[in-house]
């Protein structure tokens, strides 16, 4: 039986170039910070592509040319090794956590029945990524999948990880990233084990996945062609860690006015519910109750009970008053944003992996940035062609 995981064709970053090529965590930086990092680090994979918002003075055609020139230059000077075909192990270890995933390809056609999303996406972002894929046919950052743990996979992965990694580097945030090329025999074992895993959940990379569907549809590629596949890293769900994305609104709201606005919502809290948020204004912080429904994430409950009916937010993705703050610095970053720019912040508790699976299995629509899975796979370790000849079965 063939499962949803396939061997991938990819070049690995050369070990001596890894610390210069592999880019920082995209979500942890603002558009200007990404632009500055790329400008000051010409070897950084950020120069292969960042969204146009990070390059306000360059057209899409100029960005495509920049990406092509960057990749050509990196290949010519040996920043990436020879083209390999198979599976890879990718382990990330930071001071709090370790996760180990299997990197390969997944057929675009496996969505959404076998590769199940839990977030909706923005069509403009999908189109931007599709246009990039059509012009620069390489993939680097694997889409992150979660699957129910399986002992046979764990045993094989741990055996491989006892060997010396092919690439090992500690990056700017102190996290260690290690990659192993899986031997052919072990790859066959892993593919057989993954064939017994009926489905996986997309936990990071929803827009890349949606853009890949557009790309495959528009060029008529099935899974025999690289354009009909997506680069993925599959991680057991018991190794996934979720931090929250907090919310910030630029609209000025005094503590008194906000408390009046939220008064009706706060009275709806029912005993026994633990969901809640912390509202932050220049005047101080206080707790608000969300009364989440069964299985509902706090991000969804905040939108349903506060942001939409009280604050008048129709769509968090497009409302210019809204911004999202990754929980790297927690309350301090939200307080600093309010102190510097005013407005109001909402601190949220992290979702659980059980809530993510419940939402995905029941096709429950979630607001954007409802989850922040950490640590993040980085762009620049792999360079996987999405064009070329048909792939072997």
PDB file of C-alpha atoms in Angstrom, residues 17-297:
ATOM      1  CA  UNK A  17      27.760  27.434   4.240  1.00  0.00           C
ATOM      2  CA  UNK A  18      24.842  26.455   6.475  1.00  0.00           C
ATOM      3  CA  UNK A  19      25.176  29.221   9.076  1.00  0.00           C
ATOM      4  CA  UNK A  20      25.307  31.843   6.307  1.00  0.00           C
ATOM      5  CA  UNK A  21      22.620  30.445   3.996  1.00  0.00           C
ATOM      6  CA  UNK A  22      19.886  29.211   6.354  1.00  0.00           C
ATOM      7  CA  UNK A  23      17.494  32.061   7.106  1.00  0.00           C
ATOM      8  CA  UNK A  24      16.046  33.121  10.482  1.00  0.00           C
ATOM      9  CA  UNK A  25      12.512  32.259  11.524  1.00  0.00           C
ATOM     10  CA  UNK A  26      10.333  34.169   9.056  1.00  0.00           C
ATOM     11  CA  UNK A  27       7.413  34.676  11.456  1.00  0.00           C
ATOM     12  CA  UNK A  28       9.633  36.070  14.199  1.00  0.00           C
ATOM     13  CA  UNK A  29      10.663  39.088  12.074  1.00  0.00           C
ATOM     14  CA  UNK A  30       8.794  42.109  10.753  1.00  0.00           C
ATOM     15  CA  UNK A  31       8.881  42.844   6.998  1.00  0.00           C
ATOM     16  CA  UNK A  32      11.528  45.508   7.565  1.00  0.00           C
ATOM     17  CA  UNK A  33      13.640  43.127   9.679  1.00  0.00           C
ATOM     18  CA  UNK A  34      13.499  40.522   6.896  1.00  0.00           C
ATOM     19  CA  UNK A  35      14.523  43.131   4.335  1.00  0.00           C
ATOM     20  CA  UNK A  36      17.404  44.313   6.513  1.00  0.00           C
ATOM     21  CA  UNK A  37      18.607  40.759   7.205  1.00  0.00           C
ATOM     22  CA  UNK A  38      18.612  39.907   3.481  1.00  0.00           C
ATOM     23  CA  UNK A  39      20.383  43.154   2.594  1.00  0.00           C
ATOM     24  CA  UNK A  40      23.090  42.708   5.231  1.00  0.00           C
ATOM     25  CA  UNK A  41      23.558  38.955   4.586  1.00  0.00           C
ATOM     26  CA  UNK A  42      23.863  38.352   0.817  1.00  0.00           C
ATOM     27  CA  UNK A  43      24.211  34.573   1.323  1.00  0.00           C
ATOM     28  CA  UNK A  44      20.951  34.375   3.313  1.00  0.00           C
ATOM     29  CA  UNK A  45      18.136  32.396   1.709  1.00  0.00           C
ATOM     30  CA  UNK A  46      15.908  35.394   2.395  1.00  0.00           C
ATOM     31  CA  UNK A  47      17.388  36.721  -0.859  1.00  0.00           C
ATOM     32  CA  UNK A  48      15.722  33.865  -2.762  1.00  0.00           C
ATOM     33  CA  UNK A  49      12.344  35.347  -1.953  1.00  0.00           C
ATOM     34  CA  UNK A  50      10.472  37.311   0.639  1.00  0.00           C
ATOM     35  CA  UNK A  51       6.957  38.685   0.042  1.00  0.00           C
ATOM     36  CA  UNK A  52       6.729  42.015  -1.735  1.00  0.00           C
ATOM     37  CA  UNK A  53       5.760  43.709   1.547  1.00  0.00           C
ATOM     38  CA  UNK A  54       9.391  43.196   2.627  1.00  0.00           C
ATOM     39  CA  UNK A  55      10.698  44.758  -0.600  1.00  0.00           C
ATOM     40  CA  UNK A  56       8.382  47.763  -1.149  1.00  0.00           C
ATOM     41  CA  UNK A  57      10.581  49.344  -3.831  1.00  0.00           C
ATOM     42  CA  UNK A  58      10.908  46.272  -6.052  1.00  0.00           C
ATOM     43  CA  UNK A  59       8.447  44.811  -8.529  1.00  0.00           C
ATOM     44  CA  UNK A  60       7.555  41.139  -8.689  1.00  0.00           C
ATOM     45  CA  UNK A  61       9.708  40.772 -11.819  1.00  0.00           C
ATOM     46  CA  UNK A  62      12.656  42.269  -9.961  1.00  0.00           C
ATOM     47  CA  UNK A  63      12.132  39.894  -7.046  1.00  0.00           C
ATOM     48  CA  UNK A  64      12.003  36.899  -9.374  1.00  0.00           C
ATOM     49  CA  UNK A  65      15.251  38.033 -11.031  1.00  0.00           C
ATOM     50  CA  UNK A  66      16.825  38.543  -7.602  1.00  0.00           C
ATOM     51  CA  UNK A  67      15.819  35.001  -6.579  1.00  0.00           C
ATOM     52  CA  UNK A  68      17.129  33.469  -9.815  1.00  0.00           C
ATOM     53  CA  UNK A  69      20.450  35.328  -9.528  1.00  0.00           C
ATOM     54  CA  UNK A  70      20.801  34.336  -5.877  1.00  0.00           C
ATOM     55  CA  UNK A  71      20.151  30.628  -6.507  1.00  0.00           C
ATOM     56  CA  UNK A  72      22.435  30.564  -9.547  1.00  0.00           C
ATOM     57  CA  UNK A  73      25.221  32.188  -7.543  1.00  0.00           C
ATOM     58  CA  UNK A  74      24.811  29.822  -4.576  1.00  0.00           C
ATOM     59  CA  UNK A  75      24.910  26.752  -6.834  1.00  0.00           C
ATOM     60  CA  UNK A  76      27.968  27.986  -8.725  1.00  0.00           C
ATOM     61  CA  UNK A  77      29.999  28.548  -5.583  1.00  0.00           C
ATOM     62  CA  UNK A  78      29.059  25.205  -4.046  1.00  0.00           C
ATOM     63  CA  UNK A  79      26.729  26.350  -1.257  1.00  0.00           C
ATOM     64  CA  UNK A  80      24.554  23.302  -2.027  1.00  0.00           C
ATOM     65  CA  UNK A  81      25.707  19.753  -2.623  1.00  0.00           C
ATOM     66  CA  UNK A  82      24.758  17.249  -5.335  1.00  0.00           C
ATOM     67  CA  UNK A  83      21.157  16.342  -6.097  1.00  0.00           C
ATOM     68  CA  UNK A  84      20.042  13.443  -3.883  1.00  0.00           C
ATOM     69  CA  UNK A  85      16.886  11.346  -3.983  1.00  0.00           C
ATOM     70  CA  UNK A  86      15.350   9.773  -0.906  1.00  0.00           C
ATOM     71  CA  UNK A  87      14.297  10.702   2.610  1.00  0.00           C
ATOM     72  CA  UNK A  88      15.994  12.901   5.195  1.00  0.00           C
ATOM     73  CA  UNK A  89      15.776  13.298   8.961  1.00  0.00           C
ATOM     74  CA  UNK A  90      15.530  16.866  10.280  1.00  0.00           C
ATOM     75  CA  UNK A  91      16.005  17.431  14.026  1.00  0.00           C
ATOM     76  CA  UNK A  92      15.705  20.787  15.818  1.00  0.00           C
ATOM     77  CA  UNK A  93      16.855  21.114  19.433  1.00  0.00           C
ATOM     78  CA  UNK A  94      16.420  24.309  21.417  1.00  0.00           C
ATOM     79  CA  UNK A  95      16.762  24.981  25.134  1.00  0.00           C
ATOM     80  CA  UNK A  96      13.175  23.877  25.815  1.00  0.00           C
ATOM     81  CA  UNK A  97      12.286  21.284  23.228  1.00  0.00           C
ATOM     82  CA  UNK A  98      13.396  18.768  20.603  1.00  0.00           C
ATOM     83  CA  UNK A  99      11.467  17.646  17.538  1.00  0.00           C
ATOM     84  CA  UNK A 100      12.540  15.177  14.862  1.00  0.00           C
ATOM     85  CA  UNK A 101      10.804  14.803  11.516  1.00  0.00           C
ATOM     86  CA  UNK A 102      11.113  12.842   8.294  1.00  0.00           C
ATOM     87  CA  UNK A 103      11.533  14.984   5.175  1.00  0.00           C
ATOM     88  CA  UNK A 104      10.192  13.836   1.826  1.00  0.00           C
ATOM     89  CA  UNK A 105       7.594  14.712  -0.780  1.00  0.00           C
ATOM     90  CA  UNK A 106       3.815  14.504  -0.460  1.00  0.00           C
ATOM     91  CA  UNK A 107       1.418  14.498  -3.431  1.00  0.00           C
ATOM     92  CA  UNK A 108      -0.596  17.676  -3.851  1.00  0.00           C
ATOM     93  CA  UNK A 109      -3.576  15.421  -4.627  1.00  0.00           C
ATOM     94  CA  UNK A 110      -3.454  14.088  -1.041  1.00  0.00           C
ATOM     95  CA  UNK A 111      -5.055  17.355   0.120  1.00  0.00           C
ATOM     96  CA  UNK A 112      -7.416  17.628   1.889  1.00  0.00           C
ATOM     97  CA  UNK A 113      -8.421  14.005   2.459  1.00  0.00           C
ATOM     98  CA  UNK A 114      -5.054  12.670   3.685  1.00  0.00           C
ATOM     99  CA  UNK A 115      -3.256  15.943   4.415  1.00  0.00           C
ATOM    100  CA  UNK A 116      -5.780  17.873   6.459  1.00  0.00           C
ATOM    101  CA  UNK A 117      -5.596  21.653   6.994  1.00  0.00           C
ATOM    102  CA  UNK A 118      -6.936  23.546   9.989  1.00  0.00           C
ATOM    103  CA  UNK A 119      -6.634  27.122   8.701  1.00  0.00           C
ATOM    104  CA  UNK A 120      -8.246  29.018   5.868  1.00  0.00           C
ATOM    105  CA  UNK A 121      -5.971  31.061   3.625  1.00  0.00           C
ATOM    106  CA  UNK A 122      -5.854  34.422   1.861  1.00  0.00           C
ATOM    107  CA  UNK A 123      -6.332  34.172  -1.902  1.00  0.00           C
ATOM    108  CA  UNK A 124      -3.945  37.063  -2.584  1.00  0.00           C
ATOM    109  CA  UNK A 125      -1.147  35.336  -0.651  1.00  0.00           C
ATOM    110  CA  UNK A 126      -1.875  32.042  -2.421  1.00  0.00           C
ATOM    111  CA  UNK A 127      -1.615  33.792  -5.789  1.00  0.00           C
ATOM    112  CA  UNK A 128       1.621  35.539  -4.839  1.00  0.00           C
ATOM    113  CA  UNK A 129       3.195  32.225  -3.845  1.00  0.00           C
ATOM    114  CA  UNK A 130       1.841  30.499  -6.960  1.00  0.00           C
ATOM    115  CA  UNK A 131       3.366  33.190  -9.180  1.00  0.00           C
ATOM    116  CA  UNK A 132       6.683  32.666  -7.446  1.00  0.00           C
ATOM    117  CA  UNK A 133       6.497  28.868  -7.868  1.00  0.00           C
ATOM    118  CA  UNK A 134       5.758  29.267 -11.569  1.00  0.00           C
ATOM    119  CA  UNK A 135       8.846  31.449 -12.054  1.00  0.00           C
ATOM    120  CA  UNK A 136      11.356  30.004  -9.561  1.00  0.00           C
ATOM    121  CA  UNK A 137      10.833  26.230  -9.596  1.00  0.00           C
ATOM    122  CA  UNK A 138      12.565  25.335  -6.334  1.00  0.00           C
ATOM    123  CA  UNK A 139      11.249  24.529  -2.875  1.00  0.00           C
ATOM    124  CA  UNK A 140      13.271  24.919   0.311  1.00  0.00           C
ATOM    125  CA  UNK A 141      11.136  25.267   3.433  1.00  0.00           C
ATOM    126  CA  UNK A 142       9.307  21.966   4.061  1.00  0.00           C
ATOM    127  CA  UNK A 143       5.636  22.194   4.929  1.00  0.00           C
ATOM    128  CA  UNK A 144       5.220  20.926   8.498  1.00  0.00           C
ATOM    129  CA  UNK A 145       2.906  17.948   9.075  1.00  0.00           C
ATOM    130  CA  UNK A 146       1.831  16.254  12.291  1.00  0.00           C
ATOM    131  CA  UNK A 147       0.972  12.539  12.409  1.00  0.00           C
ATOM    132  CA  UNK A 148      -0.058  10.152  15.149  1.00  0.00           C
ATOM    133  CA  UNK A 149       3.110   8.571  16.594  1.00  0.00           C
ATOM    134  CA  UNK A 150       4.093   5.132  15.372  1.00  0.00           C
ATOM    135  CA  UNK A 151       6.657   2.993  17.172  1.00  0.00           C
ATOM    136  CA  UNK A 152       8.207   1.572  13.985  1.00  0.00           C
ATOM    137  CA  UNK A 153       8.919   5.085  12.678  1.00  0.00           C
ATOM    138  CA  UNK A 154      10.323   6.245  16.022  1.00  0.00           C
ATOM    139  CA  UNK A 155      12.635   3.248  16.265  1.00  0.00           C
ATOM    140  CA  UNK A 156      14.049   3.686  12.747  1.00  0.00           C
ATOM    141  CA  UNK A 157      14.481   7.456  13.127  1.00  0.00           C
ATOM    142  CA  UNK A 158      16.302   7.134  16.453  1.00  0.00           C
ATOM    143  CA  UNK A 159      18.681   4.539  14.990  1.00  0.00           C
ATOM    144  CA  UNK A 160      19.591   6.924  12.160  1.00  0.00           C
ATOM    145  CA  UNK A 161      20.072   9.817  14.593  1.00  0.00           C
ATOM    146  CA  UNK A 162      22.741   7.858  16.489  1.00  0.00           C
ATOM    147  CA  UNK A 163      24.984   8.361  13.462  1.00  0.00           C
ATOM    148  CA  UNK A 164      26.911  11.549  12.650  1.00  0.00           C
ATOM    149  CA  UNK A 165      24.597  14.074  10.933  1.00  0.00           C
ATOM    150  CA  UNK A 166      25.352  15.200   7.385  1.00  0.00           C
ATOM    151  CA  UNK A 167      24.640  18.812   8.374  1.00  0.00           C
ATOM    152  CA  UNK A 168      24.728  20.278  11.885  1.00  0.00           C
ATOM    153  CA  UNK A 169      24.596  23.977  12.728  1.00  0.00           C
ATOM    154  CA  UNK A 170      23.560  26.182  15.634  1.00  0.00           C
ATOM    155  CA  UNK A 171      21.711  29.245  14.362  1.00  0.00           C
ATOM    156  CA  UNK A 172      21.195  32.801  15.581  1.00  0.00           C
ATOM    157  CA  UNK A 173      18.558  31.921  18.197  1.00  0.00           C
ATOM    158  CA  UNK A 174      20.684  29.180  19.767  1.00  0.00           C
ATOM    159  CA  UNK A 175      18.717  26.253  18.310  1.00  0.00           C
ATOM    160  CA  UNK A 176      20.672  23.346  16.858  1.00  0.00           C
ATOM    161  CA  UNK A 177      19.545  22.016  13.463  1.00  0.00           C
ATOM    162  CA  UNK A 178      20.742  18.590  12.278  1.00  0.00           C
ATOM    163  CA  UNK A 179      20.052  16.711   9.061  1.00  0.00           C
ATOM    164  CA  UNK A 180      20.734  13.086   8.156  1.00  0.00           C
ATOM    165  CA  UNK A 181      20.443  11.497   4.711  1.00  0.00           C
ATOM    166  CA  UNK A 182      18.439   8.310   5.267  1.00  0.00           C
ATOM    167  CA  UNK A 183      20.160   5.159   3.915  1.00  0.00           C
ATOM    168  CA  UNK A 184      18.224   3.361   1.179  1.00  0.00           C
ATOM    169  CA  UNK A 185      17.261   0.364   3.343  1.00  0.00           C
ATOM    170  CA  UNK A 186      16.016   2.549   6.185  1.00  0.00           C
ATOM    171  CA  UNK A 187      14.135   4.733   3.686  1.00  0.00           C
ATOM    172  CA  UNK A 188      12.240   1.681   2.425  1.00  0.00           C
ATOM    173  CA  UNK A 189      11.389   0.773   6.019  1.00  0.00           C
ATOM    174  CA  UNK A 190      10.134   4.276   6.768  1.00  0.00           C
ATOM    175  CA  UNK A 191       8.027   4.427   3.607  1.00  0.00           C
ATOM    176  CA  UNK A 192       6.445   1.125   4.583  1.00  0.00           C
ATOM    177  CA  UNK A 193       5.693   2.402   8.087  1.00  0.00           C
ATOM    178  CA  UNK A 194       4.238   5.690   6.800  1.00  0.00           C
ATOM    179  CA  UNK A 195       1.989   3.705   4.459  1.00  0.00           C
ATOM    180  CA  UNK A 196       0.229   2.552   7.641  1.00  0.00           C
ATOM    181  CA  UNK A 197      -0.413   6.139   8.777  1.00  0.00           C
ATOM    182  CA  UNK A 198      -3.768   7.058   7.186  1.00  0.00           C
ATOM    183  CA  UNK A 199      -3.522  10.853   7.436  1.00  0.00           C
ATOM    184  CA  UNK A 200      -1.483  13.804   8.625  1.00  0.00           C
ATOM    185  CA  UNK A 201      -2.362  17.344   9.686  1.00  0.00           C
ATOM    186  CA  UNK A 202      -0.913  20.473   8.132  1.00  0.00           C
ATOM    187  CA  UNK A 203       0.398  22.427  11.102  1.00  0.00           C
ATOM    188  CA  UNK A 204       2.534  24.992   9.271  1.00  0.00           C
ATOM    189  CA  UNK A 205       2.544  26.088   5.630  1.00  0.00           C
ATOM    190  CA  UNK A 206      -1.139  26.360   4.727  1.00  0.00           C
ATOM    191  CA  UNK A 207      -0.513  29.081   2.123  1.00  0.00           C
ATOM    192  CA  UNK A 208       2.346  27.114   0.545  1.00  0.00           C
ATOM    193  CA  UNK A 209       0.091  24.057   0.362  1.00  0.00           C
ATOM    194  CA  UNK A 210      -2.761  26.033  -1.241  1.00  0.00           C
ATOM    195  CA  UNK A 211      -0.356  27.637  -3.725  1.00  0.00           C
ATOM    196  CA  UNK A 212       1.024  24.192  -4.586  1.00  0.00           C
ATOM    197  CA  UNK A 213      -2.497  23.033  -5.431  1.00  0.00           C
ATOM    198  CA  UNK A 214      -2.896  26.017  -7.786  1.00  0.00           C
ATOM    199  CA  UNK A 215       0.485  25.335  -9.355  1.00  0.00           C
ATOM    200  CA  UNK A 216      -0.230  21.652  -9.969  1.00  0.00           C
ATOM    201  CA  UNK A 217      -3.709  22.385 -11.354  1.00  0.00           C
ATOM    202  CA  UNK A 218      -2.544  25.117 -13.707  1.00  0.00           C
ATOM    203  CA  UNK A 219       0.351  23.160 -15.161  1.00  0.00           C
ATOM    204  CA  UNK A 220      -1.577  19.866 -15.233  1.00  0.00           C
ATOM    205  CA  UNK A 221       0.940  18.015 -13.045  1.00  0.00           C
ATOM    206  CA  UNK A 222       0.084  14.886 -11.093  1.00  0.00           C
ATOM    207  CA  UNK A 223       2.311  13.295  -8.460  1.00  0.00           C
ATOM    208  CA  UNK A 224       4.594  11.767 -11.096  1.00  0.00           C
ATOM    209  CA  UNK A 225       5.905  15.263 -11.773  1.00  0.00           C
ATOM    210  CA  UNK A 226       7.806  17.354  -9.164  1.00  0.00           C
ATOM    211  CA  UNK A 227       5.266  20.182  -9.582  1.00  0.00           C
ATOM    212  CA  UNK A 228       2.583  17.763  -8.387  1.00  0.00           C
ATOM    213  CA  UNK A 229       4.356  17.268  -5.072  1.00  0.00           C
ATOM    214  CA  UNK A 230       5.227  19.339  -2.005  1.00  0.00           C
ATOM    215  CA  UNK A 231       8.322  19.200   0.203  1.00  0.00           C
ATOM    216  CA  UNK A 232       7.175  18.202   3.720  1.00  0.00           C
ATOM    217  CA  UNK A 233       8.580  17.330   7.127  1.00  0.00           C
ATOM    218  CA  UNK A 234       6.425  14.845   9.057  1.00  0.00           C
ATOM    219  CA  UNK A 235       6.665  15.079  12.858  1.00  0.00           C
ATOM    220  CA  UNK A 236       4.820  12.925  15.423  1.00  0.00           C
ATOM    221  CA  UNK A 237       2.151  14.933  17.215  1.00  0.00           C
ATOM    222  CA  UNK A 238       3.594  14.196  20.661  1.00  0.00           C
ATOM    223  CA  UNK A 239       6.681  16.218  19.661  1.00  0.00           C
ATOM    224  CA  UNK A 240       4.786  19.288  18.469  1.00  0.00           C
ATOM    225  CA  UNK A 241       4.835  22.425  20.612  1.00  0.00           C
ATOM    226  CA  UNK A 242       2.311  25.230  20.208  1.00  0.00           C
ATOM    227  CA  UNK A 243       2.771  28.816  21.297  1.00  0.00           C
ATOM    228  CA  UNK A 244       0.015  31.409  20.869  1.00  0.00           C
ATOM    229  CA  UNK A 245      -0.202  34.309  18.472  1.00  0.00           C
ATOM    230  CA  UNK A 246      -1.366  37.375  20.382  1.00  0.00           C
ATOM    231  CA  UNK A 247      -3.509  40.134  18.866  1.00  0.00           C
ATOM    232  CA  UNK A 248      -2.986  43.885  18.740  1.00  0.00           C
ATOM    233  CA  UNK A 249      -5.411  46.518  17.487  1.00  0.00           C
ATOM    234  CA  UNK A 250      -4.188  49.967  16.491  1.00  0.00           C
ATOM    235  CA  UNK A 251      -7.512  51.542  17.440  1.00  0.00           C
ATOM    236  CA  UNK A 252      -7.294  53.735  20.533  1.00  0.00           C
ATOM    237  CA  UNK A 253      -9.540  52.379  23.268  1.00  0.00           C
ATOM    238  CA  UNK A 254      -9.404  53.599  26.854  1.00  0.00           C
ATOM    239  CA  UNK A 255      -9.526  51.065  29.650  1.00  0.00           C
ATOM    240  CA  UNK A 256     -12.887  52.434  30.799  1.00  0.00           C
ATOM    241  CA  UNK A 257     -14.427  52.294  27.349  1.00  0.00           C
ATOM    242  CA  UNK A 258     -13.059  48.825  26.648  1.00  0.00           C
ATOM    243  CA  UNK A 259     -14.337  47.571  30.000  1.00  0.00           C
ATOM    244  CA  UNK A 260     -17.777  48.954  29.172  1.00  0.00           C
ATOM    245  CA  UNK A 261     -17.695  47.335  25.749  1.00  0.00           C
ATOM    246  CA  UNK A 262     -16.666  43.977  27.154  1.00  0.00           C
ATOM    247  CA  UNK A 263     -19.076  44.061  30.053  1.00  0.00           C
ATOM    248  CA  UNK A 264     -21.836  42.188  28.220  1.00  0.00           C
ATOM    249  CA  UNK A 265     -19.398  39.590  26.935  1.00  0.00           C
ATOM    250  CA  UNK A 266     -17.864  39.033  30.333  1.00  0.00           C
ATOM    251  CA  UNK A 267     -21.203  38.214  31.897  1.00  0.00           C
ATOM    252  CA  UNK A 268     -21.631  35.316  29.470  1.00  0.00           C
ATOM    253  CA  UNK A 269     -18.818  33.272  31.017  1.00  0.00           C
ATOM    254  CA  UNK A 270     -20.037  29.973  32.426  1.00  0.00           C
ATOM    255  CA  UNK A 271     -18.643  28.152  35.439  1.00  0.00           C
ATOM    256  CA  UNK A 272     -16.195  25.410  34.562  1.00  0.00           C
ATOM    257  CA  UNK A 273     -14.728  27.083  31.480  1.00  0.00           C
ATOM    258  CA  UNK A 274     -11.072  28.012  31.697  1.00  0.00           C
ATOM    259  CA  UNK A 275     -10.671  29.861  28.417  1.00  0.00           C
ATOM    260  CA  UNK A 276      -9.660  33.464  28.738  1.00  0.00           C
ATOM    261  CA  UNK A 277      -7.517  36.312  27.504  1.00  0.00           C
ATOM    262  CA  UNK A 278      -5.664  39.266  28.935  1.00  0.00           C
ATOM    263  CA  UNK A 279      -6.561  42.678  27.543  1.00  0.00           C
ATOM    264  CA  UNK A 280      -3.723  45.209  27.541  1.00  0.00           C
ATOM    265  CA  UNK A 281      -4.115  48.987  27.225  1.00  0.00           C
ATOM    266  CA  UNK A 282      -1.946  51.926  28.233  1.00  0.00           C
ATOM    267  CA  UNK A 283      -3.972  52.052  31.460  1.00  0.00           C
ATOM    268  CA  UNK A 284      -3.222  48.465  32.485  1.00  0.00           C
ATOM    269  CA  UNK A 285      -4.088  44.785  32.044  1.00  0.00           C
ATOM    270  CA  UNK A 286      -7.020  42.647  33.136  1.00  0.00           C
ATOM    271  CA  UNK A 287      -8.534  39.267  32.388  1.00  0.00           C
ATOM    272  CA  UNK A 288     -11.562  38.711  30.195  1.00  0.00           C
ATOM    273  CA  UNK A 289     -13.516  35.476  29.985  1.00  0.00           C
ATOM    274  CA  UNK A 290     -14.203  33.932  26.583  1.00  0.00           C
ATOM    275  CA  UNK A 291     -16.420  30.971  27.444  1.00  0.00           C
ATOM    276  CA  UNK A 292     -15.073  28.777  24.632  1.00  0.00           C
ATOM    277  CA  UNK A 293     -17.342  26.197  23.084  1.00  0.00           C
ATOM    278  CA  UNK A 294     -16.394  22.530  23.174  1.00  0.00           C
ATOM    279  CA  UNK A 295     -13.019  22.057  21.489  1.00  0.00           C
ATOM    280  CA  UNK A 296     -12.777  25.737  20.531  1.00  0.00           C
ATOM    281  CA  UNK A 297      -9.387  27.461  20.608  1.00  0.00           C
TER     282      UNK A 297
END
